[in-house]
Coordinates of C-alpha atoms in Angstrom, one line a residue:
M19 CA 103.5 79.5 98.8
E20 CA 101.0 78.2 101.2
Y21 CA 101.0 79.0 104.8
T22 CA 99.1 77.0 107.4
V23 CA 96.7 79.2 109.4
V24 CA 96.0 78.4 113.0
D25 CA 92.9 80.1 114.3
G26 CA 92.8 82.0 117.5
E27 CA 92.5 85.5 118.8
D28 CA 93.6 88.1 116.3
R29 CA 96.6 90.0 117.7
G30 CA 98.0 91.2 114.5
D31 CA 99.9 89.4 111.7
L32 CA 102.0 86.7 113.3
V33 CA 104.1 84.6 111.0
L34 CA 106.3 81.7 112.2
Y35 CA 109.0 80.5 109.9
A36 CA 110.0 77.0 111.0
L37 CA 111.5 73.6 110.2
S38 CA 109.4 70.5 110.5
T39 CA 112.2 68.7 112.2
C40 CA 113.2 71.4 114.7
R41 CA 112.3 70.9 118.3
W42 CA 112.4 74.6 119.1
C43 CA 110.2 75.4 116.2
N44 CA 107.6 72.9 117.4
L45 CA 107.8 74.3 120.9
T46 CA 107.2 77.8 119.5
K47 CA 104.2 76.6 117.5
E48 CA 102.8 74.8 120.6
L49 CA 103.3 77.9 122.7
L50 CA 101.4 80.1 120.2
Q51 CA 98.6 77.6 120.1
S52 CA 98.5 77.5 123.9
L53 CA 98.2 81.3 123.9
N54 CA 95.2 81.0 121.6
V55 CA 96.5 83.5 119.1
K56 CA 95.9 83.4 115.4
F57 CA 99.0 82.9 113.4
R58 CA 100.3 81.4 110.2
Y59 CA 103.4 79.2 109.8
I60 CA 105.4 77.6 107.1
Y61 CA 107.9 74.8 107.2
A62 CA 110.8 75.9 105.1
D63 CA 112.3 72.4 104.8
L64 CA 109.1 71.1 103.1
L65 CA 109.2 73.6 100.3
Q66 CA 110.3 73.2 96.7
P67 CA 113.7 74.6 95.9
D68 CA 112.4 77.8 94.3
E69 CA 110.0 78.4 97.2
L70 CA 112.7 77.7 99.7
D71 CA 114.9 80.4 98.1
Q72 CA 112.0 82.9 98.4
I73 CA 111.4 82.0 102.1
L74 CA 115.1 82.2 103.0
I75 CA 115.2 85.7 101.5
E76 CA 112.2 86.7 103.5
V77 CA 113.5 85.2 106.7
E78 CA 116.9 86.9 106.3
R79 CA 115.1 90.2 105.9
F80 CA 114.1 89.9 109.6
N81 CA 116.8 87.6 110.8
P82 CA 120.2 87.9 109.0
A83 CA 121.3 84.6 110.4
G84 CA 118.4 82.9 108.6
S85 CA 117.8 80.6 111.6
F86 CA 114.6 79.0 112.8
P87 CA 112.3 79.5 114.4
T88 CA 111.8 83.1 113.4
L89 CA 108.6 84.7 114.5
V90 CA 107.6 88.0 112.8
I91 CA 105.0 90.2 114.4
N92 CA 103.2 92.7 112.2
G93 CA 106.0 92.7 109.7
K94 CA 108.4 94.6 111.9
D95 CA 109.1 93.0 115.3
V96 CA 111.0 89.7 115.4
I97 CA 111.6 87.0 118.0
I98 CA 114.4 84.7 117.0
G99 CA 114.5 81.2 118.6
Y100 CA 112.3 79.7 121.2
K101 CA 112.0 82.5 123.7
E102 CA 109.0 81.6 125.8
K103 CA 109.2 84.6 128.2
E104 CA 109.6 87.1 125.4
I105 CA 106.7 85.6 123.4
R106 CA 104.4 85.5 126.4
K107 CA 105.3 89.1 127.2
V108 CA 104.5 90.3 123.7
L109 CA 101.4 88.1 123.1
G110 CA 100.3 86.8 126.5

C-alpha cells in the first residue's frame, strides 16, 4: 500500500486515513497542511479490494466504528472526525 507523504515539520508519525470524496477528510488534510506538519495519508476508497480490507482492519484497530477521517498519532493516540480544536491542541 502506498501512502502519500506531505512534507512539513516532524512531530511524530501522523497517519490520516481518509476518503477522497469526504469533505471532512479533505478539511482535516488541509488543516494538517496549514499546520505545516509532516504526515502521510491514504484514501481508502481508491484502494484495490484486498488493500481496502487491510486498511479497514487497521483503521478499526484505532477506531472501531471504521469511520473517516481517522488521524492516528504515533500509533497510539487517535482523533476521529474533523476536530479542528483537538488537532490544533495536539499539533499546533
